[in-house]
Amino acid sequence: MLEDKMLLWKFRHGSNDAFRHIYDKYKNDLLGLAIALSHDRTAAEDALQDVFVSFAQRADKLHLKTSLKSYLSTCIANKVRDIKRKKSIQTVELDQAGQISTEDDQPDTLVMSAELSAQVEHAMAQLPYDQREVIFLHLHSGMKFREIAESKNVLLNTVLSRYRYGLEQLRSQLSGKVESWKTQRISKD
Amino acid sequence: MENSENIERLIKAFCTDKNSSARTTEQLDEKILNAALSAREEYKRTQSAQTQPKIWRIAMHSKLTKLAAAAVVAVAVIVGSQFLGGTVTFAQVIKPILNARTAVLDYVIGEGPDALEMHDIVIGSRIRRTMSNMDMTKILDPRVRSTLSNMDMTMILDLEDARMLTLVSLGVTKIASYNDIQGTGLEGTRSVLDFVRNVVSEVKDNPDADIQDLGEKEINGQKAVGFYVKGLNVDLTIWANKKTSLPIRIEFTEGKTSTVVIKNIKFDVPLEESLVSMEVPAGYTLKDTFIHIENTAPDNLPEEQLDLSNATEEDLVESLRIWAEIILDGAFPDAIGTDHFMKQAAVLGSKLASLGLPLSEMEQLCFKYTKGMIFLQKFEFGGKWGYAGKGMKLGDADKIILWYQPQGSNTYRAIYGDLRVAEVAEEDLPK
């Protein structure tokens, strides 16, 4: 966190290298989050660009209450929501879900089978955006519930409820999938 | 049906899976970096242009433009007159806070008649700061009391370069020293005006921001209108003159710290740049980083012990021990925070003097006490921590008095009444 504060301080004082450093440090995590939330690589790239452009403009006025990573993750979640509203991105259909993975996907390096991944993706896509956002900010970006509540300006209980309802819905949709995933992992090992 | 933990594990694996394949391309990197850095340049140019009156002056050379400008001014006067009789808005009130280049203000940390008062002259990113209302009555040693009472101290802070020039004057002795205020030091010496700016910047464009109209009241003979703002971890109240809409009193409470009241505020007053010069003034002798006033603090501490930048949890524990054992005769303080530490420092000095300890030992204890405060500041400004020592005695082994969450940790470090430290889960912390 201190390193990020120093980088931010240097950027505010004219160091473009500091900005590049911040970008390189978080770009892939943030892109991953944006793809997970939007199911759309193009929209995710747009969100990443918009967030970093806005961050570069507002850096002087930024007063970080959480870590820089949490701040940027929240910005990505907000931006994806905006983009989805504007472009009216439809929630992904099951038959499309498997096609979302990027060009770099290598089947033998994946922990999950493509089929299971598609099923999880489909189940996530059925969740209301608020619930999906909390689940990904917590499980993907490692943000604490309190951090999410503060950054979204909502009550902690609201965040916890969204998370709980989301998980319950996933649990009913993915019934039986975890066991087969575990078995699949064991047989692979 | 799967249980929640299994689902969480599955989603985490899904995220890891997706993350491992989410890689930006070189073209995308270049596109984003170019767009962001160009936007930054454009933003800086816009900001700079807003402060340049040249274009206005050039335009006014044209007769036609002058006439047009006169019409605009006339309209503005009409609109302005109507506005003066109307309602003062939050946007009008925060305008000078956000835009003023210079400001003169006083702020009081904490409450009560013995609250420490700071006086800031702000010019850009530099501040000239003095303090008053330091409570000397508790200092029993007449020599120390006399020295401190006759001492004038001024700090010039350069927040851009994270440096501080301290000027101490004691009779004919005038000493200057430079201090590095990066990292924690910078947090501890921050600009109170910048802090308020950040809070109002965060809320001004947020349509969901919690801004409440507090109505009117009289402050120092002026009719004032108030606004309450709930920021992240901050409660801020701004009172502005009803006629001019200029802020006259700002109050805020951040996290666990005491209330800060900013008063006697003047924005954009003409000020001499020399007031915030980082050059050592004539008549002052430049000394090394730490100031030693003759006959009160001789140079008898090893250099490594004078390093405040490496403050640790142990220093905080030691500081709490000194506070409870020496200052409060076995009890923990009701509240802690930088302002409480500063207030109690004078009490510590008087207690140590009354104990008849050698000067070198007194100095070491004071230093340890300060170092604990430096460690606490790491969490005080934005971190997760709490204090529940009110009413507790040193030795209460089963009660947690202070806790904080180290960076990147899921658990908390808890300091108990017997000053042992342990890892504790959030649900086991005092409510």
Coordinates of C-alpha atoms in Angstrom, one line a residue:
Chain A
M1 CA 0.0 0.0 0.0
L2 CA 2.9 2.3 0.8
E3 CA 4.5 1.5 -2.5
D4 CA 1.2 2.5 -4.2
K5 CA 1.0 5.7 -2.3
M6 CA 4.5 6.6 -3.3
L7 CA 3.8 5.8 -7.0
L8 CA 0.6 7.9 -6.8
W9 CA 2.6 10.7 -5.2
K10 CA 5.3 10.5 -7.9
F11 CA 2.6 10.5 -10.6
R12 CA 1.0 13.5 -9.2
H13 CA 4.3 15.2 -9.3
G14 CA 4.9 14.5 -13.0
S15 CA 6.3 11.0 -13.2
N16 CA 4.7 9.1 -16.1
D17 CA 6.8 6.1 -15.3
A18 CA 5.0 5.9 -12.0
F19 CA 1.7 5.8 -13.8
R20 CA 3.0 3.0 -16.2
H21 CA 4.2 1.1 -13.1
I22 CA 0.7 1.3 -11.6
Y23 CA -0.9 0.3 -14.9
D24 CA 1.4 -2.7 -15.3
K25 CA 0.9 -3.8 -11.8
Y26 CA -2.9 -4.0 -11.9
K27 CA -3.9 -4.2 -15.6
N28 CA -4.4 -8.0 -15.9
D29 CA -6.2 -8.3 -12.6
L30 CA -8.6 -5.5 -13.5
L31 CA -9.1 -6.8 -17.0
G32 CA -9.9 -10.2 -15.5
L33 CA -12.4 -8.6 -13.2
A34 CA -14.0 -6.6 -16.1
I35 CA -14.3 -9.7 -18.2
A36 CA -15.8 -11.7 -15.3
L37 CA -18.4 -8.9 -14.7
S38 CA -19.2 -8.1 -18.3
H39 CA -18.7 -11.4 -20.2
D40 CA -17.5 -9.2 -23.0
R41 CA -13.8 -8.8 -23.8
T42 CA -14.4 -5.6 -25.8
A43 CA -16.5 -4.0 -23.1
A44 CA -13.9 -5.1 -20.5
E45 CA -11.1 -3.4 -22.5
D46 CA -13.2 -0.2 -22.8
A47 CA -13.8 -0.3 -19.1
L48 CA -10.1 -0.7 -18.4
Q49 CA -9.2 2.2 -20.6
D50 CA -11.9 4.5 -19.2
V51 CA -10.9 3.7 -15.7
F52 CA -7.2 4.5 -16.3
V53 CA -8.0 7.7 -18.2
S54 CA -10.2 8.9 -15.4
F55 CA -7.6 7.9 -12.8
A56 CA -4.9 9.8 -14.7
Q57 CA -7.2 12.9 -14.8
R58 CA -8.3 12.8 -11.2
A59 CA -5.1 11.6 -9.6
D60 CA -4.5 15.0 -7.9
K61 CA -7.8 15.0 -6.2
L62 CA -7.8 11.4 -5.2
H63 CA -7.9 10.7 -1.5
L64 CA -7.4 6.9 -1.1
K65 CA -9.3 5.4 1.8
T66 CA -8.7 1.9 0.8
S67 CA -5.8 0.3 -1.2
L68 CA -5.2 1.5 -4.7
K69 CA -6.2 -1.9 -6.0
S70 CA -9.5 -1.8 -4.2
Y71 CA -10.2 1.7 -5.5
L72 CA -9.4 0.6 -9.1
S73 CA -11.4 -2.6 -8.8
T74 CA -14.4 -0.6 -7.6
C75 CA -14.0 1.8 -10.5
I76 CA -13.9 -1.1 -12.9
A77 CA -17.1 -2.5 -11.4
N78 CA -18.8 0.9 -11.7
K79 CA -17.6 1.4 -15.2
V80 CA -18.7 -2.1 -16.4
R81 CA -22.1 -1.3 -15.0
D82 CA -22.2 2.0 -17.0
I83 CA -21.0 0.3 -20.2
K84 CA -23.6 -2.4 -19.7
R85 CA -26.3 0.2 -19.3
K86 CA -25.2 2.1 -22.4
K87 CA -24.6 -0.8 -24.7
S88 CA -27.5 -2.8 -23.1
I89 CA -25.2 -5.8 -23.0
Q90 CA -27.4 -8.8 -22.6
T91 CA -26.7 -11.4 -20.0
V92 CA -24.8 -14.2 -21.7
E93 CA -26.7 -17.2 -23.0
L94 CA -25.5 -20.6 -22.2
D95 CA -24.5 -21.5 -25.7
Q96 CA -22.4 -18.3 -25.9
A97 CA -20.8 -18.6 -22.5
G98 CA -18.0 -21.0 -23.7
Q99 CA -17.0 -18.6 -26.4
I100 CA -16.0 -15.8 -24.1
S101 CA -12.6 -17.0 -23.1
T102 CA -9.7 -15.1 -24.6
E103 CA -7.4 -16.1 -27.4
D104 CA -4.7 -17.0 -24.9
D105 CA -6.7 -19.8 -23.3
Q106 CA -4.7 -23.0 -23.2
P107 CA -7.0 -25.9 -22.3
D108 CA -4.3 -27.9 -20.6
T109 CA -3.4 -25.0 -18.3
L110 CA -7.0 -24.5 -17.0
V111 CA -7.9 -25.7 -13.6
M112 CA -11.5 -26.1 -14.6
S113 CA -12.9 -27.9 -17.6
A114 CA -14.2 -25.6 -20.3
E115 CA -17.7 -27.1 -19.7
L116 CA -17.7 -26.4 -16.0
S117 CA -16.2 -22.9 -16.5
A118 CA -19.1 -22.2 -19.0
Q119 CA -21.6 -23.5 -16.4
V120 CA -20.2 -21.2 -13.7
E121 CA -20.1 -18.3 -16.1
H122 CA -23.7 -19.0 -17.1
A123 CA -24.8 -19.2 -13.4
M124 CA -22.9 -16.0 -12.6
A125 CA -24.6 -14.2 -15.6
Q126 CA -28.0 -15.0 -14.1
L127 CA -27.3 -13.1 -11.0
P128 CA -28.4 -9.4 -10.6
Y129 CA -25.4 -7.2 -11.2
D130 CA -25.2 -5.9 -7.6
Q131 CA -24.8 -9.5 -6.4
R132 CA -22.3 -10.5 -9.0
E133 CA -20.3 -7.3 -8.3
V134 CA -20.0 -8.1 -4.6
I135 CA -19.0 -11.7 -5.3
F136 CA -16.3 -10.8 -7.8
L137 CA -15.0 -7.8 -5.8
H138 CA -14.7 -10.1 -2.8
L139 CA -13.5 -13.4 -4.4
H140 CA -11.7 -12.1 -7.4
S141 CA -10.2 -8.8 -6.2
G142 CA -9.8 -9.8 -2.5
M143 CA -11.7 -6.8 -1.2
K144 CA -13.1 -7.0 2.3
F145 CA -16.9 -6.6 2.7
R146 CA -16.3 -3.4 4.7
E147 CA -14.1 -2.0 1.9
I148 CA -16.8 -2.8 -0.7
A149 CA -19.5 -1.1 1.5
E150 CA -17.4 2.0 2.0
S151 CA -16.4 2.3 -1.7
K152 CA -20.0 1.7 -2.9
N153 CA -21.4 3.9 -0.2
V154 CA -23.8 1.3 1.0
L155 CA -24.3 -0.4 4.4
L156 CA -22.2 -3.3 5.3
N157 CA -25.3 -5.4 5.8
T158 CA -26.4 -4.6 2.3
V159 CA -23.1 -5.9 0.9
L160 CA -23.3 -9.0 3.1
S161 CA -26.9 -9.7 2.0
R162 CA -26.0 -9.3 -1.7
Y163 CA -23.2 -11.7 -1.3
R164 CA -25.3 -14.3 0.6
Y165 CA -28.2 -14.1 -1.8
G166 CA -25.8 -14.4 -4.7
L167 CA -24.1 -17.5 -3.3
E168 CA -27.4 -19.1 -2.5
Q169 CA -28.6 -18.7 -6.0
L170 CA -25.3 -20.1 -7.4
R171 CA -25.5 -23.0 -5.0
S172 CA -28.9 -23.9 -6.3
Q173 CA -27.8 -23.5 -9.9
L174 CA -24.5 -25.4 -9.6
S175 CA -25.9 -28.2 -7.5
G176 CA -23.7 -31.3 -7.9
K177 CA -21.1 -29.4 -10.0
V178 CA -18.5 -29.0 -7.1
E179 CA -18.3 -32.7 -6.4
S180 CA -17.6 -33.4 -10.1
W181 CA -15.1 -30.6 -10.1
K182 CA -13.3 -32.1 -7.1
T183 CA -13.3 -35.5 -8.7
Q184 CA -12.0 -34.0 -11.9
R185 CA -9.1 -32.3 -10.0
I186 CA -8.2 -35.4 -8.1
S187 CA -8.1 -37.6 -11.2
K188 CA -6.0 -34.9 -13.0
D189 CA -3.5 -34.8 -10.0
Chain B
M1 CA -26.9 -29.2 -2.5
E2 CA -23.4 -27.6 -2.3
N3 CA -22.4 -25.7 0.8
S4 CA -21.4 -22.1 0.6
E5 CA -17.7 -22.8 1.2
N6 CA -17.5 -25.1 -1.7
I7 CA -19.3 -22.6 -3.9
E8 CA -16.8 -19.9 -2.8
R9 CA -13.9 -22.3 -3.7
L10 CA -15.5 -23.0 -7.1
I11 CA -15.9 -19.3 -7.8
K12 CA -12.4 -18.6 -6.7
A13 CA -11.1 -21.3 -9.0
F14 CA -13.2 -19.8 -11.8
C15 CA -11.7 -16.4 -11.1
T16 CA -8.2 -17.8 -11.1
D17 CA -8.9 -19.6 -14.3
K18 CA -10.3 -16.5 -16.0
N19 CA -7.6 -14.3 -14.6
S20 CA -4.8 -16.5 -15.9
S21 CA -6.2 -16.0 -19.4
A22 CA -7.0 -12.3 -19.0
R23 CA -3.9 -10.7 -20.4
T24 CA -3.7 -7.3 -22.1
T25 CA -2.0 -7.1 -25.4
E26 CA 0.9 -4.7 -26.3
Q27 CA -1.4 -2.8 -28.6
L28 CA -4.0 -2.4 -25.8
D29 CA -1.3 -1.3 -23.3
E30 CA -0.1 1.3 -25.7
K31 CA -3.6 2.5 -26.5
I32 CA -4.6 2.9 -22.9
L33 CA -1.3 4.5 -21.7
N34 CA -1.4 7.0 -24.6
A35 CA -5.0 7.8 -23.9
A36 CA -4.5 8.2 -20.1
L37 CA -1.3 10.2 -20.3
S38 CA -2.7 12.5 -23.0
A39 CA -5.8 13.0 -20.9
R40 CA -3.6 13.9 -18.0
E41 CA -1.7 16.5 -20.1
E42 CA -5.0 17.9 -21.4
Y43 CA -6.4 18.1 -17.9
K44 CA -3.2 19.9 -16.6
R45 CA -3.4 22.3 -19.6
T46 CA -7.1 23.1 -18.8
Q47 CA -6.3 23.7 -15.1
S48 CA -3.4 26.0 -16.0
A49 CA -5.5 27.9 -18.5
Q50 CA -8.1 28.6 -15.9
T51 CA -5.6 30.5 -13.9
Q52 CA -4.3 32.6 -16.8
P53 CA -6.0 36.0 -17.3
K54 CA -4.0 36.8 -20.4
I55 CA -6.7 35.7 -22.9
W56 CA -9.2 37.9 -21.2
R57 CA -6.9 40.9 -21.3
I58 CA -6.3 40.4 -25.1
A59 CA -9.9 40.0 -25.8
M60 CA -10.7 43.2 -23.9
H61 CA -8.6 45.2 -26.4
S62 CA -11.4 44.9 -28.9
K63 CA -14.1 47.6 -28.6
L64 CA -16.8 45.2 -29.7
T65 CA -15.7 42.6 -27.1
K66 CA -15.8 45.3 -24.5
L67 CA -19.4 46.1 -25.2
A68 CA -20.3 42.4 -25.2
A69 CA -18.4 42.0 -22.0
A70 CA -20.3 44.9 -20.5
A71 CA -23.6 43.2 -21.3
V72 CA -22.4 40.0 -19.8
V73 CA -21.3 41.8 -16.6
A74 CA -24.7 43.5 -16.5
V75 CA -26.5 40.2 -16.7
A76 CA -24.2 38.8 -14.1
V77 CA -25.0 41.7 -11.8
I78 CA -28.7 41.1 -12.1
V79 CA -28.3 37.4 -11.6
G80 CA -25.9 38.0 -8.8
S81 CA -28.3 40.4 -7.0
Q82 CA -31.0 37.8 -7.2
F83 CA -28.7 35.2 -5.9
L84 CA -27.7 37.3 -2.9
G85 CA -31.3 37.4 -1.8
G86 CA -31.8 33.7 -2.5
T87 CA -30.4 30.4 -1.1
V88 CA -26.8 29.6 -0.6
T89 CA -26.0 26.2 -2.2
F90 CA -23.4 23.6 -1.2
A91 CA -21.8 24.1 -4.6
Q92 CA -21.2 27.9 -3.9
V93 CA -19.9 27.2 -0.4
I94 CA -17.3 24.7 -1.5
K95 CA -16.1 26.7 -4.5
P96 CA -13.5 28.7 -2.5
I97 CA -12.4 25.6 -0.6
L98 CA -11.7 23.9 -3.9
N99 CA -10.2 26.7 -5.8
A100 CA -8.3 29.1 -3.5
R101 CA -4.6 29.2 -3.9
T102 CA -3.9 30.9 -0.7
A103 CA -5.7 30.6 2.6
V104 CA -5.2 31.7 6.2
L105 CA -6.9 29.6 8.9
D106 CA -6.7 28.4 12.4
Y107 CA -7.7 25.0 13.5
V108 CA -8.2 23.4 16.9
I109 CA -7.6 19.7 17.5
G110 CA -9.7 18.2 20.1
E111 CA -12.1 19.8 22.6
G112 CA -11.9 21.8 25.8
P113 CA -10.1 24.9 26.8
D114 CA -6.6 23.2 26.6
A115 CA -7.1 22.1 23.0
L116 CA -4.1 22.6 20.9
E117 CA -4.5 25.3 18.3
M118 CA -2.6 25.5 14.9
H119 CA -2.3 28.5 12.7
D120 CA -1.8 27.8 9.0
I121 CA -0.9 30.2 6.2
V122 CA -1.3 28.2 3.0
I123 CA 0.3 29.2 -0.3
G124 CA -0.1 26.5 -3.0
S125 CA 1.4 23.3 -1.6
R126 CA 3.3 25.1 1.1
I127 CA 2.2 25.9 4.6
R128 CA 3.6 28.1 7.3
R129 CA 2.4 26.6 10.6
T130 CA 2.6 27.8 14.2
M131 CA 1.0 26.5 17.3
S132 CA -0.5 28.0 20.4
N133 CA -2.4 27.1 23.6
M134 CA 0.2 24.5 24.6
D135 CA -0.6 23.7 28.2
M136 CA 2.5 24.6 30.2
T137 CA 0.9 24.5 33.6
K138 CA 1.4 20.8 34.0
I139 CA 5.2 21.1 33.5
L140 CA 6.5 21.1 37.0
D141 CA 10.2 21.6 36.3
P142 CA 10.5 25.4 36.2
R143 CA 13.6 25.3 34.0
V144 CA 11.8 23.2 31.3
R145 CA 8.6 25.3 31.7
S146 CA 10.5 28.5 31.3
T147 CA 12.4 27.3 28.3
L148 CA 9.2 26.1 26.5
S149 CA 7.2 29.2 27.4
N150 CA 9.9 31.4 25.9
M151 CA 10.3 29.3 22.8
D152 CA 8.7 30.2 19.5
M153 CA 8.4 27.5 16.9
T154 CA 7.4 27.9 13.2
M155 CA 7.2 25.1 10.7
I156 CA 7.3 25.6 7.0
L157 CA 5.9 22.5 5.2
D158 CA 6.6 21.8 1.6
L159 CA 4.1 19.0 0.8
E160 CA 5.3 18.6 -2.8
D161 CA 8.9 17.8 -1.8
A162 CA 7.8 16.3 1.6
R163 CA 10.2 18.4 3.6
M164 CA 9.7 20.6 6.6
L165 CA 11.8 23.5 7.8
T166 CA 11.5 24.0 11.5
L167 CA 12.5 27.4 13.0
V168 CA 13.0 27.6 16.7
S169 CA 13.7 30.8 18.5
L170 CA 14.7 31.0 22.1
G171 CA 15.8 34.5 23.1
V172 CA 18.9 35.2 21.0
T173 CA 19.3 31.5 20.0
K174 CA 17.7 30.9 16.6
I175 CA 18.0 27.4 15.2
A176 CA 16.7 26.0 11.9
S177 CA 16.5 22.3 10.9
Y178 CA 15.2 20.4 7.9
N179 CA 13.1 17.2 8.4
D180 CA 12.0 14.7 5.9
I181 CA 8.2 14.2 6.2
Q182 CA 7.7 11.4 3.7
G183 CA 5.4 8.5 4.4
T184 CA 3.9 8.5 7.9
G185 CA 5.5 11.8 8.6
L186 CA 3.6 13.4 5.7
E187 CA 0.4 11.9 6.9
G188 CA 1.0 13.4 10.3
T189 CA 1.8 16.9 9.0
R190 CA -0.8 17.0 6.2
S191 CA -2.6 20.0 5.1
V192 CA -6.0 20.3 6.8
L193 CA -7.2 22.3 3.9
D194 CA -6.2 19.6 1.4
F195 CA -8.1 17.1 3.6
V196 CA -11.3 19.1 3.4
R197 CA -10.8 19.6 -0.3
N198 CA -10.5 15.8 -0.8
V199 CA -13.7 15.2 1.1
V200 CA -15.8 17.8 -0.8
S201 CA -14.3 16.7 -4.1
E202 CA -15.4 13.1 -3.4
V203 CA -19.0 14.1 -2.7
K204 CA -19.6 17.0 -5.0
D205 CA -20.0 14.9 -8.2
N206 CA -21.6 12.0 -6.4
P207 CA -25.4 12.2 -6.9
D208 CA -25.9 9.7 -4.1
A209 CA -23.7 11.7 -1.6
D210 CA -25.2 12.4 1.8
I211 CA -25.3 16.2 2.0
Q212 CA -27.7 17.7 4.5
D213 CA -28.8 21.3 4.8
L214 CA -28.4 22.3 8.5
G215 CA -30.3 25.6 8.2
E216 CA -29.1 28.8 9.8
K217 CA -27.3 29.9 12.9
E218 CA -25.2 32.8 14.1
I219 CA -21.4 32.3 14.4
N220 CA -19.4 35.2 15.8
G221 CA -22.1 37.7 14.9
Q222 CA -22.5 36.5 11.3
K223 CA -25.5 34.8 9.9
A224 CA -24.4 31.4 8.7
V225 CA -25.8 28.5 6.7
G226 CA -24.6 25.0 7.4
F227 CA -24.2 21.8 5.4
Y228 CA -23.4 18.4 6.7
V229 CA -21.5 15.9 4.5
K230 CA -21.0 12.3 5.2
G231 CA -17.8 11.2 3.4
L232 CA -15.9 7.9 3.6
N233 CA -15.0 7.6 7.3
V234 CA -15.5 11.3 7.7
D235 CA -18.2 13.6 9.1
L236 CA -17.8 17.1 7.8
T237 CA -19.8 20.3 8.6
I238 CA -19.3 23.5 6.8
W239 CA -20.8 26.8 8.0
A240 CA -20.7 29.7 5.5
N241 CA -21.6 33.3 5.7
K242 CA -25.2 33.7 4.4
K243 CA -24.4 36.8 2.4
T244 CA -21.1 36.0 0.8
S245 CA -21.4 32.1 0.9
L246 CA -17.7 32.0 2.1
P247 CA -17.0 29.3 4.6
I248 CA -16.4 30.7 8.1
R249 CA -16.2 27.5 10.1
I250 CA -15.5 23.9 9.2
E251 CA -15.7 21.0 11.6
F252 CA -14.8 17.4 10.9
T253 CA -14.3 14.1 12.6
E254 CA -12.4 11.4 10.9
G255 CA -12.5 7.8 12.1
K256 CA -11.4 7.5 15.7
T257 CA -9.7 10.9 15.9
S258 CA -11.1 13.9 17.8
T259 CA -13.1 16.7 16.2
V260 CA -11.1 19.3 14.3
V261 CA -12.5 22.8 14.0
I262 CA -11.3 25.2 11.4
K263 CA -12.0 28.9 12.0
N264 CA -10.9 32.4 11.1
I265 CA -10.8 31.3 7.5
K266 CA -9.8 33.7 4.7
F267 CA -9.4 32.5 1.1
D268 CA -7.3 34.0 -1.6
V269 CA -5.8 36.7 0.5
P270 CA -2.6 38.4 -1.0
L271 CA 0.4 36.8 0.8
E272 CA 4.1 37.2 0.4
E273 CA 5.7 34.0 -1.1
S274 CA 8.6 34.6 1.3
L275 CA 6.3 33.5 4.2
V276 CA 6.7 29.9 2.9
S277 CA 10.3 30.1 1.7
M278 CA 12.3 26.9 2.4
E279 CA 15.5 28.9 2.8
V280 CA 16.9 29.3 6.2
P281 CA 16.2 32.9 7.3
A282 CA 19.0 35.3 8.2
G283 CA 20.0 35.0 11.9
Y284 CA 19.2 31.3 12.1
T285 CA 21.8 28.6 12.5
L286 CA 21.2 25.4 10.5
K287 CA 21.5 22.3 12.7
D288 CA 21.1 18.6 11.8
T289 CA 17.7 16.9 11.5
F290 CA 16.9 17.0 15.2
I291 CA 16.8 20.1 17.3
H292 CA 18.4 20.2 20.7
I293 CA 17.6 23.1 22.9
E294 CA 20.6 24.0 25.1
N295 CA 20.3 22.8 28.7
T296 CA 17.1 20.9 28.1
A297 CA 18.0 18.1 25.7
P298 CA 21.7 17.5 25.3
D299 CA 22.9 15.2 22.5
N300 CA 23.1 12.0 24.5
L301 CA 21.0 9.6 22.4
P302 CA 22.6 7.2 19.9
E303 CA 21.8 8.2 16.3
E304 CA 19.9 5.0 15.6
Q305 CA 17.5 5.6 18.5
L306 CA 16.6 8.9 17.0
D307 CA 15.2 7.3 13.9
L308 CA 11.4 7.6 14.0
S309 CA 10.9 6.0 10.6
N310 CA 11.2 2.5 11.8
A311 CA 8.4 2.6 14.5
T312 CA 7.0 -0.9 15.2
E313 CA 4.3 -2.5 17.2
E314 CA 6.7 -2.9 20.1
D315 CA 7.1 0.9 20.2
L316 CA 3.3 1.3 20.4
V317 CA 3.2 -1.2 23.3
E318 CA 6.0 0.6 25.0
S319 CA 4.2 3.9 24.5
L320 CA 1.0 2.5 26.1
R321 CA 3.1 1.2 29.0
I322 CA 4.6 4.6 29.6
W323 CA 1.2 6.2 29.3
A324 CA -0.4 3.9 31.8
E325 CA 2.5 3.4 34.2
I326 CA 3.8 7.0 34.4
I327 CA 1.1 9.4 33.1
L328 CA -2.0 7.8 34.5
D329 CA -0.8 5.8 37.5
G330 CA -1.8 2.4 36.2
A331 CA -4.8 3.2 34.1
F332 CA -5.2 3.3 30.4
P333 CA -6.3 6.6 28.8
D334 CA -10.0 7.1 27.8
A335 CA -9.0 7.7 24.2
I336 CA -5.9 7.8 22.1
G337 CA -4.9 9.5 18.9
T338 CA -2.3 12.0 17.8
D339 CA -3.9 14.9 19.6
H340 CA -4.2 13.0 22.8
F341 CA -0.6 11.9 22.6
M342 CA 0.5 15.5 22.1
K343 CA -1.5 16.7 25.0
Q344 CA -0.2 14.0 27.3
A345 CA 3.4 14.6 26.3
A346 CA 3.6 17.7 28.5
V347 CA 2.1 15.7 31.4
L348 CA 4.7 13.0 30.8
G349 CA 7.5 15.6 31.0
S350 CA 6.2 16.9 34.3
K351 CA 5.8 13.5 35.8
L352 CA 9.3 12.4 34.8
A353 CA 10.7 15.6 36.2
S354 CA 8.9 15.0 39.5
L355 CA 10.3 11.5 39.6
G356 CA 13.8 13.0 39.6
L357 CA 15.0 10.8 36.7
P358 CA 18.3 11.6 35.1
L359 CA 17.8 13.8 32.0
S360 CA 19.1 11.1 29.6
E361 CA 16.5 8.6 31.0
M362 CA 13.7 11.2 30.7
E363 CA 14.8 11.8 27.1
Q364 CA 14.7 8.1 26.2
L365 CA 11.3 7.6 27.7
C366 CA 9.9 10.7 25.9
F367 CA 11.3 9.4 22.7
K368 CA 9.8 5.9 23.1
Y369 CA 6.5 7.5 23.9
T370 CA 6.7 9.5 20.7
K371 CA 7.7 6.5 18.6
G372 CA 4.6 4.6 19.6
M373 CA 2.5 7.6 18.4
I374 CA 4.3 7.4 15.0
F375 CA 3.4 3.7 14.7
L376 CA -0.3 4.5 15.6
Q377 CA -0.4 7.2 12.9
K378 CA 0.0 4.4 10.3
F379 CA -3.5 3.3 11.1
E380 CA -5.0 6.5 12.5
F381 CA -5.2 8.0 9.0
G382 CA -7.2 5.5 7.0
G383 CA -6.4 2.2 8.6
K384 CA -8.6 -0.2 10.5
W385 CA -8.1 0.0 14.2
G386 CA -9.9 0.5 17.5
Y387 CA -9.4 1.4 21.1
A388 CA -11.3 0.2 24.1
G389 CA -9.0 1.0 27.0
K390 CA -11.3 3.4 28.8
G391 CA -11.7 2.4 32.4
M392 CA -9.2 -0.4 32.1
K393 CA -6.1 -0.9 34.3
L394 CA -2.6 -2.0 33.3
G395 CA -2.6 -5.8 33.9
D396 CA -6.2 -6.6 32.8
A397 CA -5.0 -9.7 31.0
D398 CA -8.3 -10.8 29.5
K399 CA -9.3 -7.5 28.0
I400 CA -8.3 -6.1 24.6
I401 CA -7.5 -2.4 24.8
L402 CA -6.3 -1.7 21.3
W403 CA -6.4 -3.5 17.9
Y404 CA -5.3 -2.8 14.4
Q405 CA -5.3 -4.7 11.1
P406 CA -1.9 -5.0 9.5
Q407 CA -1.7 -4.4 5.8
G408 CA -2.8 -7.4 3.8
S409 CA -3.9 -9.4 6.9
N410 CA -7.3 -10.9 7.4
T411 CA -6.9 -10.9 11.2
Y412 CA -6.1 -8.2 13.7
R413 CA -3.3 -7.6 16.1
A414 CA -4.8 -7.1 19.5
I415 CA -3.0 -5.5 22.5
Y416 CA -4.4 -6.7 25.9
G417 CA -4.4 -5.0 29.2
D418 CA -1.3 -6.8 30.3
L419 CA 0.3 -5.5 27.0
R420 CA 0.7 -8.9 25.5
V421 CA -0.1 -9.0 21.8
A422 CA -2.0 -11.7 19.9
E423 CA -3.7 -12.4 16.5
V424 CA -7.4 -12.1 16.8
A425 CA -10.3 -12.6 14.4
E426 CA -12.6 -9.7 13.7
E427 CA -15.5 -11.3 15.4
D428 CA -13.5 -11.6 18.7
L429 CA -12.8 -7.9 18.9
P430 CA -14.6 -5.7 21.4
K431 CA -17.9 -4.4 20.0

